[in-house]
Coordinates of C-alpha atoms in Angstrom, one line a residue:
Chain A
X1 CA 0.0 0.0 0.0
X2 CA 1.3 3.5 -0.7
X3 CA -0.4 7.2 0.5
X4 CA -1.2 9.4 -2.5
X5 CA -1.5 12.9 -2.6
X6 CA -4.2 14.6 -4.7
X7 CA -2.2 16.9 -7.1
X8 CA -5.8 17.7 -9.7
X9 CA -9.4 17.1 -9.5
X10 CA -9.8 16.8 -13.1
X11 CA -13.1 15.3 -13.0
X12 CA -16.3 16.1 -10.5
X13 CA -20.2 15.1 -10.8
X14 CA -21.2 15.3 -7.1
X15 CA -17.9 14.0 -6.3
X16 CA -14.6 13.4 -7.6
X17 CA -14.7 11.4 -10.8
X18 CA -11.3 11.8 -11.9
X19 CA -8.0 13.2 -10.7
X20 CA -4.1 13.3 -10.7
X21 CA -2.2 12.2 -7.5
X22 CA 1.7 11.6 -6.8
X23 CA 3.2 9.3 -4.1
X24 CA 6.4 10.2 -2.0
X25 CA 8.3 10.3 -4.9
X26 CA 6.9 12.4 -7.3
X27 CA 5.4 9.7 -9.6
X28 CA 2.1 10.5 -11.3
X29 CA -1.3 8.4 -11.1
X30 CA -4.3 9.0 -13.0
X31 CA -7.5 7.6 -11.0
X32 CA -11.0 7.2 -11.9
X33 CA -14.1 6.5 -9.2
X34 CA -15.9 3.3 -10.2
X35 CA -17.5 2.4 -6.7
X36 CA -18.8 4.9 -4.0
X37 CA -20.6 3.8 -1.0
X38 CA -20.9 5.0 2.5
X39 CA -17.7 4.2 3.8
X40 CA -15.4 5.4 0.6
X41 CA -15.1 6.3 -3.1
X42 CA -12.9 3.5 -5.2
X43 CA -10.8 4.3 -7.8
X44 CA -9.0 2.8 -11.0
X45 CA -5.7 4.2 -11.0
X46 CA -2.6 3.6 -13.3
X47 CA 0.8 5.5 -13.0
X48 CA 1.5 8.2 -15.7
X49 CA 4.7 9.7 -17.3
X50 CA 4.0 13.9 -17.8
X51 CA 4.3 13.3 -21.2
X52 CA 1.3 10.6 -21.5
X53 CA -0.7 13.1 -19.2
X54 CA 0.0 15.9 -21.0
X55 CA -1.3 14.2 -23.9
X56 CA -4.7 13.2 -22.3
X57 CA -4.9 17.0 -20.5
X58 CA -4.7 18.3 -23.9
X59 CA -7.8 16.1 -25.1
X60 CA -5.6 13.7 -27.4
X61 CA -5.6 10.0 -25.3
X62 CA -8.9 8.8 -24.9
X63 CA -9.5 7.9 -21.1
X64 CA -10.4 4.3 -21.8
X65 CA -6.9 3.8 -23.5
X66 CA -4.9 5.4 -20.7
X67 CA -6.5 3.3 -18.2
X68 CA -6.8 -0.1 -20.5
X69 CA -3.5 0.2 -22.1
X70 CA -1.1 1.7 -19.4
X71 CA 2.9 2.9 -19.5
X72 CA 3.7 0.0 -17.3
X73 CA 1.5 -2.7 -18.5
X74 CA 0.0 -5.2 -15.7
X75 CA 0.3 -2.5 -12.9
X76 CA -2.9 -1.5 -11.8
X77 CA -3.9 0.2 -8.6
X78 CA -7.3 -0.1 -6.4
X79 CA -7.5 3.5 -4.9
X80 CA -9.3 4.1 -1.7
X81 CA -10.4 7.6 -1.2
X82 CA -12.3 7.7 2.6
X83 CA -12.2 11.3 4.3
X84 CA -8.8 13.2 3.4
X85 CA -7.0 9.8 3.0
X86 CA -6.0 8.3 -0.5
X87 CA -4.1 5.3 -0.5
X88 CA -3.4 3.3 -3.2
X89 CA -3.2 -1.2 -3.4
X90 CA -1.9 -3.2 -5.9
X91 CA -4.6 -4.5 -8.4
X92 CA -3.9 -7.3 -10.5
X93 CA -4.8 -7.3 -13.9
X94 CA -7.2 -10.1 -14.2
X95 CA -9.2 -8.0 -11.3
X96 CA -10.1 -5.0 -13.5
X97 CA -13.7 -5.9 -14.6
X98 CA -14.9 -3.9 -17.8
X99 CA -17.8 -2.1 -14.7
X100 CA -14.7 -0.5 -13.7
X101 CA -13.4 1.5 -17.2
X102 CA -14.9 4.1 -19.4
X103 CA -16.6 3.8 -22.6
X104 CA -14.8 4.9 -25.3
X105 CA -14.9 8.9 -26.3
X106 CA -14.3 10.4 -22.9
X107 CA -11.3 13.4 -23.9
X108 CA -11.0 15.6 -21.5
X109 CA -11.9 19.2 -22.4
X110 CA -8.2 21.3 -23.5
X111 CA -7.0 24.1 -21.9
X112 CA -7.0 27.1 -24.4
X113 CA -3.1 27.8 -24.3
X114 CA -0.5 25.4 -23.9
X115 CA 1.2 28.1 -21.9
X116 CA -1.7 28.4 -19.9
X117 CA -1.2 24.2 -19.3
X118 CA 2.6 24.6 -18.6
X119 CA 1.9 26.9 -16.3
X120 CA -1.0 24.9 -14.4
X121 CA 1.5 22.6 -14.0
X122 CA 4.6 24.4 -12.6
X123 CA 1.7 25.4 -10.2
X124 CA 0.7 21.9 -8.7
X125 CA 4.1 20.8 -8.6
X126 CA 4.9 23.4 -6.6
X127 CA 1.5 23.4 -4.6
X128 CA 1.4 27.1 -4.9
X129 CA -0.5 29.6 -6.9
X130 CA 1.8 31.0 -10.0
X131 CA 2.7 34.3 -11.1
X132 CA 4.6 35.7 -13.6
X133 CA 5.7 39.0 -15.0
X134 CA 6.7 39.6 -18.1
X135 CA 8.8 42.9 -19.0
X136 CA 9.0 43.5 -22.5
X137 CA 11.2 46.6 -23.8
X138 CA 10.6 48.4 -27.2
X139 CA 13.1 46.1 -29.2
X140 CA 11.1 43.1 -27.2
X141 CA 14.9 42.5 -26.4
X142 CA 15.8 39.7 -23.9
X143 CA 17.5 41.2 -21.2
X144 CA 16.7 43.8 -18.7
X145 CA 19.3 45.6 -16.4
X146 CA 19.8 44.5 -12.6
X147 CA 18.6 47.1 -11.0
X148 CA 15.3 47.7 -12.8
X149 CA 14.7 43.6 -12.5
X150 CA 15.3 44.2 -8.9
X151 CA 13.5 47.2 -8.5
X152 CA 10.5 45.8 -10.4
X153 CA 10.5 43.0 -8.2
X154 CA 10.5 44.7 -5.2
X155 CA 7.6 47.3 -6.0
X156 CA 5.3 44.0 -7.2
X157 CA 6.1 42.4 -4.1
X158 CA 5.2 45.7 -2.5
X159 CA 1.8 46.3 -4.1
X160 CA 0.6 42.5 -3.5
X161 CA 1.6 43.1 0.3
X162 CA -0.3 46.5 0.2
X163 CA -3.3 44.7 -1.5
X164 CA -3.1 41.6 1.3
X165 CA -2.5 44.1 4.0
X166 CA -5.9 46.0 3.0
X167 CA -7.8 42.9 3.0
X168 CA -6.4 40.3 5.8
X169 CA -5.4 43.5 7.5
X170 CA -1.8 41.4 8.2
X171 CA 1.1 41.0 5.9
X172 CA 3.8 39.6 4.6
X173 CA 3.2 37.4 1.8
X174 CA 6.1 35.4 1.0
X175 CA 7.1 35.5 -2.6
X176 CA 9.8 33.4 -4.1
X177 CA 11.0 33.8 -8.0
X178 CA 11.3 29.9 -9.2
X179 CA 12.2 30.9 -12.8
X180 CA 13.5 34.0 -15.3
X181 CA 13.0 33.5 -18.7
X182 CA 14.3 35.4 -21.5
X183 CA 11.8 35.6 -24.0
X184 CA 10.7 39.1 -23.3
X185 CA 11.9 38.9 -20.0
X186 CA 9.8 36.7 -17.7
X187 CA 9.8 36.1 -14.0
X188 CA 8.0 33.6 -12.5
X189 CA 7.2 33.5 -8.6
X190 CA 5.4 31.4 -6.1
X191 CA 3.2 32.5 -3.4
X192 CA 4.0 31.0 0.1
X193 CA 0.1 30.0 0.2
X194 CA -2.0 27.0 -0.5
X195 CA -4.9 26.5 -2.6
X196 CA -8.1 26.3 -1.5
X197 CA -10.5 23.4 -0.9
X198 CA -11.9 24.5 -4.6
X199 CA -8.1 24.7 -5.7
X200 CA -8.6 28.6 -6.4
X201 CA -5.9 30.8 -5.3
X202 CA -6.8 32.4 -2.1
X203 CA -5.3 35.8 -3.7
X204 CA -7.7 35.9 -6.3
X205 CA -9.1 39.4 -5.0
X206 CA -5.6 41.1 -4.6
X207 CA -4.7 39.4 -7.6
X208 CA -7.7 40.9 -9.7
X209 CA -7.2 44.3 -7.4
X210 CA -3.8 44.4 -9.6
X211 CA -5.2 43.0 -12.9
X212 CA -7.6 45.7 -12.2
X213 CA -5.1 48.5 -11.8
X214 CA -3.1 47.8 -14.9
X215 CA -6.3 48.2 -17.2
X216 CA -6.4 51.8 -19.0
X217 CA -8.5 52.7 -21.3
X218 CA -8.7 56.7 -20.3
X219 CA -8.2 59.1 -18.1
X220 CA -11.8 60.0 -16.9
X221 CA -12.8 56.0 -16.0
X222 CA -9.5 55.5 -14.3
X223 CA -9.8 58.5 -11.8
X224 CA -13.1 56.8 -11.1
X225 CA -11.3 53.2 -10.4
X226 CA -7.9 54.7 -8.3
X227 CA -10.5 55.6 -6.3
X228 CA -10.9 52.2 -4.9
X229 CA -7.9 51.8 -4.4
X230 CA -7.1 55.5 -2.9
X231 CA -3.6 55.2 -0.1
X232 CA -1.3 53.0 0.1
X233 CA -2.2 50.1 -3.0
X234 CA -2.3 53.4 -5.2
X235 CA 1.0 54.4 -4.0
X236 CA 2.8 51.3 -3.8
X237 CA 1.0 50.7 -7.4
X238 CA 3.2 54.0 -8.4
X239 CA 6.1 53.3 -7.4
X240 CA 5.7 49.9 -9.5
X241 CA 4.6 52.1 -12.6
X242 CA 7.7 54.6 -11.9
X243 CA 10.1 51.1 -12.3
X244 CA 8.3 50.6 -15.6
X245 CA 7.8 53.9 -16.8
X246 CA 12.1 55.3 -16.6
X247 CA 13.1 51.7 -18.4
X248 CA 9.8 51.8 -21.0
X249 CA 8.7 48.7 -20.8
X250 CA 5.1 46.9 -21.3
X251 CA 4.2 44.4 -18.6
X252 CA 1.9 41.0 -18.8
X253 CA 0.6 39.8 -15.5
X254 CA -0.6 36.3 -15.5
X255 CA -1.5 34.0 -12.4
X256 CA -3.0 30.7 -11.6
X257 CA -6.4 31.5 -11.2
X258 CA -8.2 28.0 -10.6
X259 CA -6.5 24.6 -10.8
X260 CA -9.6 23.2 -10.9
X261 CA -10.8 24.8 -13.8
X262 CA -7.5 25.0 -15.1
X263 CA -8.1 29.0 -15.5
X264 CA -4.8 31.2 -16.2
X265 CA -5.6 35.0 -16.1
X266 CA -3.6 37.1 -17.7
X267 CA -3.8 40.8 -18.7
X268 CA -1.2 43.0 -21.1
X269 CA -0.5 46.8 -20.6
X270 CA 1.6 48.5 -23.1
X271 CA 4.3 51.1 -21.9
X272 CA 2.0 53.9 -23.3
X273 CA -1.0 53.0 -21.2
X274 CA 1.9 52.9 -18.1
X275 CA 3.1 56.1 -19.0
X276 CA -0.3 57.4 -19.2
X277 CA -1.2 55.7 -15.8
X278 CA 1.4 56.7 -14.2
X279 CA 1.6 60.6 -15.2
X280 CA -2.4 60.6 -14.4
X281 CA -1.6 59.3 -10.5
X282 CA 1.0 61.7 -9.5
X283 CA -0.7 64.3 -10.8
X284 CA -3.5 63.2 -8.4
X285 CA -1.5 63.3 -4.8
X286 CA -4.5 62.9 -2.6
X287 CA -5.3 59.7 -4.4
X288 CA -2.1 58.4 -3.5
X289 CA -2.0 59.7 -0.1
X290 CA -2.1 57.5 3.1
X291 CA -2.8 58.3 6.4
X292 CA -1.7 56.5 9.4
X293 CA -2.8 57.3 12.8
X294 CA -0.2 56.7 15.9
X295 CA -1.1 57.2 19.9
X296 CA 1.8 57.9 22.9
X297 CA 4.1 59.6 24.1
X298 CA 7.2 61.6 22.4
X299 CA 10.7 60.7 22.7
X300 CA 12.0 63.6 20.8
X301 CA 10.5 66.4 19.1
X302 CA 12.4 69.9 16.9
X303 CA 10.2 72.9 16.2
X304 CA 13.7 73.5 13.7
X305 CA 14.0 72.5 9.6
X306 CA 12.1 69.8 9.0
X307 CA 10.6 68.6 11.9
X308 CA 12.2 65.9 13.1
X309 CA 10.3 63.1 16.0
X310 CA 10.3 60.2 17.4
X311 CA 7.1 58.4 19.4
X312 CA 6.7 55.6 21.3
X313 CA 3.7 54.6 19.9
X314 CA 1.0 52.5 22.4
X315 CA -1.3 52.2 19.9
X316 CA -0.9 52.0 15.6
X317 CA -4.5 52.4 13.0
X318 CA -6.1 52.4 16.6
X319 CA -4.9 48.6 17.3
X320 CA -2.1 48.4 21.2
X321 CA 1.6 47.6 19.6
X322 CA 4.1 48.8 20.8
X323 CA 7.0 50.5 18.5
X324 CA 9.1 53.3 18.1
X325 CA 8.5 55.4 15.1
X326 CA 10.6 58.8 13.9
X327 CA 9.2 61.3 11.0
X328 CA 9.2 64.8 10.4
X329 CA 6.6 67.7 10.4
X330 CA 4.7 69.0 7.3
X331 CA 5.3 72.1 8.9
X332 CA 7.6 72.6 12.0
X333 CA 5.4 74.2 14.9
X334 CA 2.8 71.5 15.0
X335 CA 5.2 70.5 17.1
X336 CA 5.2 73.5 19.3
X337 CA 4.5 72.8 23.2
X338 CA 4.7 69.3 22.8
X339 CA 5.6 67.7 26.1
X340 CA 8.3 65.0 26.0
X341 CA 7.8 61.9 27.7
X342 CA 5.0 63.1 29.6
X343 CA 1.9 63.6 28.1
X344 CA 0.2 61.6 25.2
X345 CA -0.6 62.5 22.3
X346 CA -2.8 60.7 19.5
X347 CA -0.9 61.9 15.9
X348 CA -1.9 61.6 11.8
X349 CA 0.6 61.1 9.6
X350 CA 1.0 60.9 5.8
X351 CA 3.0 57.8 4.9
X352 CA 5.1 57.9 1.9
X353 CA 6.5 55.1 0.4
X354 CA 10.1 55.0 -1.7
X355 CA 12.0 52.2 -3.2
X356 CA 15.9 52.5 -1.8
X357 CA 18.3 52.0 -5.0
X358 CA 21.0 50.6 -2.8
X359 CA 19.0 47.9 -1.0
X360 CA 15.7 48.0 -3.6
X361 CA 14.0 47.9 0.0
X362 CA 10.8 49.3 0.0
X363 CA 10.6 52.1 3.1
X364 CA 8.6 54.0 4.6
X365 CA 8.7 57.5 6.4
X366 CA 6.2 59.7 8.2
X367 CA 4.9 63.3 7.9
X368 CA 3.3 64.5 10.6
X369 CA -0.2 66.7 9.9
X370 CA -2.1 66.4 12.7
X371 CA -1.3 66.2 16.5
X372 CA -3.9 66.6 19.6
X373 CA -2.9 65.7 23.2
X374 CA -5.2 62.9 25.0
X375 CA -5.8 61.5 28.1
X376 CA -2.9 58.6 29.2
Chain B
X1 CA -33.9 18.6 2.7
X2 CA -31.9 18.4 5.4
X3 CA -30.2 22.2 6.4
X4 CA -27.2 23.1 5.1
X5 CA -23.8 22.9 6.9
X6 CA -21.8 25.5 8.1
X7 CA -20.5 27.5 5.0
X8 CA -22.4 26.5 2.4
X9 CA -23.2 27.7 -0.1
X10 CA -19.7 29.8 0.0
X11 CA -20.3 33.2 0.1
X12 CA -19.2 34.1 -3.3
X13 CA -22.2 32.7 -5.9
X14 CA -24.4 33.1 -8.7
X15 CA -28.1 33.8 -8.7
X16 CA -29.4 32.0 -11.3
X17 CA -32.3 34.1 -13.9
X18 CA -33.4 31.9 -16.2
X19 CA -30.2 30.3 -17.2
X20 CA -30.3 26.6 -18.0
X21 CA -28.4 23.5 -17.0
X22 CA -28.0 20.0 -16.9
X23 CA -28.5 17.4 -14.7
X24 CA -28.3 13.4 -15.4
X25 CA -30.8 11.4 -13.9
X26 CA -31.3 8.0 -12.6
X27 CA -34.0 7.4 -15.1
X28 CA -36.1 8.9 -17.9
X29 CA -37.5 12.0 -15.5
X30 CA -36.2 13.9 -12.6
X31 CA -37.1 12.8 -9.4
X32 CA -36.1 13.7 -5.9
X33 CA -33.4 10.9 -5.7
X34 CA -32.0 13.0 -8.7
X35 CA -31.5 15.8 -6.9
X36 CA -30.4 14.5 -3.1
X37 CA -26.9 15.4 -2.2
X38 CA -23.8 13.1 -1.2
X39 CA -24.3 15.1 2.4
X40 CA -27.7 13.9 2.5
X41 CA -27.4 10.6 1.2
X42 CA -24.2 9.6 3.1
X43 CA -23.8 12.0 5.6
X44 CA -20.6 10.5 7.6
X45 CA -18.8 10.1 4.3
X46 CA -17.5 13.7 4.6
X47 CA -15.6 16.0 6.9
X48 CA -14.8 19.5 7.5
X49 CA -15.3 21.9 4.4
X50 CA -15.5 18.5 2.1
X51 CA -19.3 18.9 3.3
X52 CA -19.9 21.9 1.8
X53 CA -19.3 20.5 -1.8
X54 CA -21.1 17.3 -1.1
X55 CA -24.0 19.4 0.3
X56 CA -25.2 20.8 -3.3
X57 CA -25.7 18.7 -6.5
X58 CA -23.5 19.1 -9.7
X59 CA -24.6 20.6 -13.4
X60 CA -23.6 21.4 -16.3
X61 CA -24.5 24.6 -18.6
X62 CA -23.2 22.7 -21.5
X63 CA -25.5 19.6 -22.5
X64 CA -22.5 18.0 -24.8
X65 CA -20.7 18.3 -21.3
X66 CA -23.3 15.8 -19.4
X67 CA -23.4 13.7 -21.9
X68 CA -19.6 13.1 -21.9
X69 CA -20.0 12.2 -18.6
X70 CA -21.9 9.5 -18.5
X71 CA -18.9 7.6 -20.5
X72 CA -18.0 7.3 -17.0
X73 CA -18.4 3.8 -15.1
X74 CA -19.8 5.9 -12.3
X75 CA -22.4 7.3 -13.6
X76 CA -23.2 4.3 -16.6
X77 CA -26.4 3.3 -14.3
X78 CA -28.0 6.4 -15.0
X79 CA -30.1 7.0 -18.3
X80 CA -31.0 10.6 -18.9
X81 CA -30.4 14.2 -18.3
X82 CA -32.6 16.7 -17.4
X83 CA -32.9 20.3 -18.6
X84 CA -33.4 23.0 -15.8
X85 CA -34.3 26.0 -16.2
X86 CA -33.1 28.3 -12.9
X87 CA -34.5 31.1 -11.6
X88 CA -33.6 32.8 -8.4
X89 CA -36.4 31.2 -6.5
X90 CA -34.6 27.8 -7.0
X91 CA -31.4 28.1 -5.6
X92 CA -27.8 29.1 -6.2
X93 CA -25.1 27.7 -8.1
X94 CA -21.0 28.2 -8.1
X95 CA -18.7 27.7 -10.6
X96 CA -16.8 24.6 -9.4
X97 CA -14.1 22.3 -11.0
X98 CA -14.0 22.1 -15.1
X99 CA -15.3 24.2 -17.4
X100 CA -18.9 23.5 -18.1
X101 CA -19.8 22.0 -14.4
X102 CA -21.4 23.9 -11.3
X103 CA -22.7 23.1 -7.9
X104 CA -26.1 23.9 -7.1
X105 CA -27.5 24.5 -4.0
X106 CA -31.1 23.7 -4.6
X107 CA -34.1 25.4 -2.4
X108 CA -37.6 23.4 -1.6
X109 CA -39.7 25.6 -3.6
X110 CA -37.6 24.3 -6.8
X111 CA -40.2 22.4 -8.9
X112 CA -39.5 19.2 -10.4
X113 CA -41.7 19.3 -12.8
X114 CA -40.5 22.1 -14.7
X115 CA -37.9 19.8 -16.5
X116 CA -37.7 18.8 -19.4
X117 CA -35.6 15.4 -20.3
X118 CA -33.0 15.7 -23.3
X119 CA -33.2 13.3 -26.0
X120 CA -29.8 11.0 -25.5

């Protein structure tokens, strides 16, 4: 007996009909439900190389001949499927009854793009949702300096942090790149999340907040989108275009949508749409603006220049943490009178976001607007 | 029908307004047995958010899509498919695993007798 892990529901008519599993080692088994009771679903299952399910996933191999005429001829498996369990027991040959098999004519629907399957795939291998970005210059050349690779890379990372952050109120995603191609420069990462129970990527809002972003088609409709997205996703969103904008390049954004369905979004925006997007939002600073609300006491304060302070905050968006944070004044004497150390004080700040070219390390600093004194 | 588990149906859905689907049935008309769920039917079969799933009943919006199906050993002991025509009154259905195939979470008030069986 060996435990299998479901990799693909490829099948489903009020259960699973059909789906791809691998064992401990990576090997590939297509099984199909013949028998469901009370106690479990059964299943016909035969090992299969990539290339043979490849072949069946793009509707060539009839089911009934990948299940009657397998790789590895008299090896046959009866699978079990009973609560999250699947384990798989040899079946010999002479036990597989013609009840158990399809008729002929069962293809299984195609994907649209073989790109779209090759990348379906990268994504249950890895058992994480897929995304790739692909920079394309105006020669559609195939290679892209360091530091706008890096930069780009960090302002994505950013804005999908920015976008999680907005919804699960929490961050950090985890991304990691697992592949750069060269045709028109491609990087692919993997999110450090699971599918869901319907194999849909959990990031399918932040992921279509993005999608969203990157579609122009003028000036007018967009004010009325960014609008949505006013503060920080707008401004980390920005500083993503600003990356494109200075090296003039086009960006396609595609991501595992739904293993399930086998659904690859992807969306194109041409440098002259960026350009556009990106002139439009810094022209529109309040759009971009984001306001973050600290309560405790000073450390430090300077009615001088800029107006430099530090706080210990108590109390960040209105939530208790603890941390020190420093900024400086939008104009100098709000800081007037302020009592160090003693009193507390609940402050608004603007927080502006900038990419360091050193470190490509996304930072944040602090302008102070607003500052009343409260009760301890 | 028995009520539904915690979750289901998932927040995001469709409301169905006169859009049709598919569903095969055991014989040559629809009957109740047609449309009881794997929750209902074997209701210690299925755990945690499994139940959800097994708590609605699968369609198709694509006849062709059905029909394929029932090349399938599981389902060669059924003998027809019925044509529903949904309304919001009858339920809600999400898009769920494949391209043509949906779940359906049915209401009491849908009417059985409203479909019409496809010639196979």
């Amino acid at each position: 007996m060996k435990e299998l892990k479901l990799v693909r529901i490829l099948d489903f008519y009020d259960e699973i009909q059909l789906f791809t599993a691998k064992d401990a080692v990576g090997c590939m088994y297509l099984c199909q439900l013949y028998e469901s009771t009370a106690d479990g679903s059964d299943y016909l299952c035969v090992a299969i190389s990539q290339d043979r399910l490849d072949s069946f996933l793009k509707g060539i191999l009839d089911l009934r001949e990948a299940l009657t005429q397998p790789e590895i001829s008299d090896q046959y498996y009866k699978v079990v499927m009973k609560k999250d369990v699947i384990q798989a027991f040899d079946l010999a040959k002479n036990d597989v009854q013609e009840s158990m098999l399809p008729e002929e004519g069962y293809f299984f629907e195609p994907d649209e793009q073989t790109e779209d399957i090759d990348m379906i795939r990268e994504s249950e291998n890895c058992g994480s949702p897929l995304i790739r970005l692909a920079l394309e210059d105006e020669k559609n050349g195939h290679e892209v300096s360091a530091e706008c690779l890096s930069g780009v890379l960090a302002a994505y990372r950013n804005l999908l942090n920015s976008c999680y952050k907005k919804r699960n109120d929490k961050e950090v995603l985890k991304l990691d790149v697992v592949a750069l191609k060269a045709a028109s420069f491609d990087i692919h990462f993997k999110v450090d999340t699971s599918f869901d129970l319907l194999m849909d990527t959990p990031l399918i809002n932040e992921l279509s907040a993005i999608d969203d972003l990157f579609c122009f088609e003028d000036i007018e409709s967009y004010k009325s989108k960014a609008v949505k997205f006013k503060g920080r996703i707008l401004n980390s969103f920005v500083l993503l275009l600003n990356f494109l904008k200075e090296n003039k390049l086009s960006l396609r954004h595609k991501w595992v949508k739904s293993l399930t369905d086998g659904k690859v979004q992807s969306r194109y925006t041409p440098f002259r749409s960026i350009a556009k997007m990106c002139d439009f939002l810094e022209s529109e600073n309040d759009l971009c603006k984001e306001i973050r609300e600290f309560c405790g006491v000073f450390l430090a304060s300077s009615v001088e220049e800029s107006g430099k302070w530090t706080m210990r905050c108590e109390k960040i968006d209105g939530e208790p943490k603890t941390k020190d944070i420093s900024g400086t004044s939008s104009d100098p004497q709000i800081l007037s009178g302020v009592t160090i150390e003693q009193k507390h004080y609940r402050i608004q700040c603007e927080e502006i976001q900038t990419i360091k070219k050193a470190t490509m390390k996304v930072t944040k600093k602090y302008i102070l607007v607003k500052k009343d004194e409260i009760e301890s | 029908m028995d009520p539904l588990p915690e979750g289901a149906p998932p927040e995001v859905v469709l409301v169905p307004n006169n859009d049709v689907f598919y569903r095969i049935t055991l014989g040559n008309s629809l009957t109740n047995e047609d449309l009881i769920s794997y929750l209902q039917k074997w209701p210690e079969k299925y755990q945690g958010e499994a139940k959800i799933l097994a708590s609605g009943v699968s369609v198709f919006d694509d006849l062709n899509a059905a029909k394929r199906k029932m090349k399938l050993p599981a389902l060669r002991n059924h003998k027809g498919i019925a044509k529903l025509t949904l309304y919001p009154a009858d339920g809600v259905v999400k898009k769920s695993f494949g391209k043509y195939h949906y779940t359906w979470w049915r209401t009491q008030s849908f009417d059985l007798s409203k479909a019409e069986m496809e010639a196979l």
